[in-house]
PDB file of C-alpha atoms in Angstrom:
ATOM      1  CA  MET A   1      -4.340 118.671 -96.884  1.00 52.00           C
ATOM      2  CA  LYS A   2      -5.938 120.196-100.053  1.00 59.00           C
ATOM      3  CA  PRO A   3      -8.382 118.574-101.924  1.00 63.00           C
ATOM      4  CA  VAL A   4      -7.161 117.253-105.125  1.00 68.00           C
ATOM      5  CA  ILE A   5      -9.111 116.866-108.228  1.00 64.00           C
ATOM      6  CA  ARG A   6      -7.094 113.754-111.020  1.00 64.00           C
ATOM      7  CA  ALA A   7      -8.126 113.685-114.470  1.00 58.00           C
ATOM      8  CA  LYS A   8     -10.582 110.988-114.822  1.00 58.00           C
ATOM      9  CA  LYS A   9     -12.896 112.614-113.433  1.00 72.00           C
ATOM     10  CA  GLY A  10     -11.555 116.471-113.437  1.00 74.00           C
ATOM     11  CA  ALA A  11     -14.161 118.191-115.676  1.00 81.00           C
ATOM     12  CA  ALA A  12     -16.988 117.211-113.871  1.00 80.00           C
ATOM     13  CA  LEU A  13     -15.768 117.397-110.283  1.00 82.00           C
ATOM     14  CA  LEU A  14     -14.231 121.405-112.140  1.00 84.00           C
ATOM     15  CA  ASP A  15     -18.062 121.866-112.925  1.00 80.00           C
ATOM     16  CA  SER A  16     -19.958 120.621-109.364  1.00 81.00           C
ATOM     17  CA  LEU A  17     -17.275 123.883-107.527  1.00 84.00           C
ATOM     18  CA  PRO A  18     -19.181 126.857-106.899  1.00 82.00           C
ATOM     19  CA  ALA A  19     -18.566 130.200-109.051  1.00 80.00           C
ATOM     20  CA  GLY A  20     -15.189 131.673-107.178  1.00 83.00           C
ATOM     21  CA  ALA A  21     -13.577 128.915-106.859  1.00 86.00           C
ATOM     22  CA  VAL A  22     -10.180 128.881-107.713  1.00 89.00           C
ATOM     23  CA  VAL A  23      -8.647 125.603-108.135  1.00 89.00           C
ATOM     24  CA  LEU A  24      -4.137 125.547-109.920  1.00 91.00           C
ATOM     25  CA  ASP A  25      -3.307 122.602-112.018  1.00 90.00           C
ATOM     26  CA  ARG A  26      -0.896 120.484-112.476  1.00 89.00           C
ATOM     27  CA  ASN A  27       2.000 123.544-113.807  1.00 90.00           C
ATOM     28  CA  GLY A  28       0.342 125.258-110.618  1.00 90.00           C
ATOM     29  CA  HIS A  29      -1.346 127.781-112.833  1.00 88.00           C
ATOM     30  CA  ALA A  30      -4.314 129.348-110.932  1.00 90.00           C
ATOM     31  CA  TRP A  31      -7.753 129.236-112.508  1.00 90.00           C
ATOM     32  CA  GLN A  32     -10.487 130.709-110.785  1.00 88.00           C
ATOM     33  CA  GLN A  33     -14.616 129.455-112.164  1.00 84.00           C
ATOM     34  CA  GLY A  34     -15.813 132.912-112.899  1.00 80.00           C
ATOM     35  CA  GLY A  35     -19.289 131.353-113.099  1.00 74.00           C
ATOM     36  CA  ILE A  36     -21.528 129.036-113.272  1.00 69.00           C
ATOM     37  CA  TYR A  37     -24.639 127.876-115.620  1.00 68.00           C
ATOM     38  CA  ARG A  38     -27.170 124.970-116.556  1.00 69.00           C
ATOM     39  CA  PHE A  39     -27.109 123.320-119.803  1.00 67.00           C
ATOM     40  CA  TRP A  40     -30.042 119.810-120.127  1.00 67.00           C
ATOM     41  CA  GLY A  41     -30.318 120.098-116.066  1.00 68.00           C
ATOM     42  CA  GLU A  42     -26.172 119.969-115.829  1.00 68.00           C
ATOM     43  CA  GLN A  43     -24.296 122.649-113.342  1.00 67.00           C
ATOM     44  CA  HIS A  44     -21.312 124.065-116.390  1.00 72.00           C
ATOM     45  CA  GLY A  45     -18.506 127.154-114.798  1.00 77.00           C
ATOM     46  CA  TYR A  46     -16.396 128.960-116.835  1.00 82.00           C
ATOM     47  CA  TRP A  47     -12.743 129.214-115.963  1.00 86.00           C
ATOM     48  CA  TYR A  48     -10.321 132.186-116.321  1.00 87.00           C
ATOM     49  CA  ARG A  49      -6.312 132.260-115.487  1.00 83.00           C
ATOM     50  CA  SER A  50      -6.062 134.120-112.369  1.00 68.00           C
ATOM     51  CA  TYR A  51      -3.466 136.113-114.308  1.00 66.00           C
ATOM     52  CA  GLY A  52      -5.490 138.192-116.444  1.00 64.00           C
ATOM     53  CA  ASP A  53      -5.953 136.451-119.527  1.00 65.00           C
ATOM     54  CA  ASP A  54      -9.645 137.205-120.413  1.00 69.00           C
ATOM     55  CA  SER A  55     -10.509 134.449-122.633  1.00 69.00           C
ATOM     56  CA  GLU A  56     -12.601 131.800-120.394  1.00 79.00           C
ATOM     57  CA  VAL A  57     -12.479 128.231-120.548  1.00 84.00           C
ATOM     58  CA  THR A  58     -14.634 124.687-119.964  1.00 82.00           C
ATOM     59  CA  ALA A  59     -14.038 122.327-117.404  1.00 84.00           C
ATOM     60  CA  ARG A  60     -14.151 120.320-120.314  1.00 83.00           C
ATOM     61  CA  GLU A  61     -11.287 122.489-122.254  1.00 84.00           C
ATOM     62  CA  ILE A  62      -9.222 122.543-119.242  1.00 84.00           C
ATOM     63  CA  ALA A  63      -9.655 119.097-117.549  1.00 83.00           C
ATOM     64  CA  ASP A  64      -6.528 117.823-119.483  1.00 83.00           C
ATOM     65  CA  LEU A  65      -4.342 120.185-116.695  1.00 84.00           C
ATOM     66  CA  ALA A  66      -5.108 117.575-113.826  1.00 83.00           C
ATOM     67  CA  PRO A  67      -4.640 116.822-111.921  1.00 87.00           C
ATOM     68  CA  PHE A  68      -5.924 120.116-109.822  1.00 86.00           C
ATOM     69  CA  THR A  69      -6.027 121.319-105.789  1.00 88.00           C
ATOM     70  CA  VAL A  70      -8.610 122.900-104.921  1.00 88.00           C
ATOM     71  CA  LEU A  71      -7.203 126.256-103.311  1.00 86.00           C
ATOM     72  CA  HIS A  72     -10.496 127.661-101.950  1.00 76.00           C
ATOM     73  CA  PRO A  73     -13.854 126.293-103.043  1.00 68.00           C
ATOM     74  CA  ARG A  74     -15.017 129.956-103.141  1.00 56.00           C
ATOM     75  CA  LYS A  75     -13.868 133.657-102.957  1.00 50.00           C
ATOM     76  CA  ASP A  76     -15.759 134.067 -99.325  1.00 53.00           C
ATOM     77  CA  GLN A  77     -14.788 131.129 -97.494  1.00 49.00           C
ATOM     78  CA  PRO A  78     -10.813 131.841 -95.987  1.00 49.00           C
TER      79      PRO A  78
END
């Protein structure tokens, strides 16, 4: 069974995933974390839709699309 991220702590849990992680939102859209940055000592990531949308959004911006199903924790993991 794939891990599921719920809405209550969605943004924090999305931010905790490593760069390259892929998740599905409640609508079945895939999102990939494009990179990680640190702000005030906390890890944050930029997220992109998998089908070519070039706009980057933060985990807080997509948290309303929870629950998320984690497909791949990282690109290099099967």
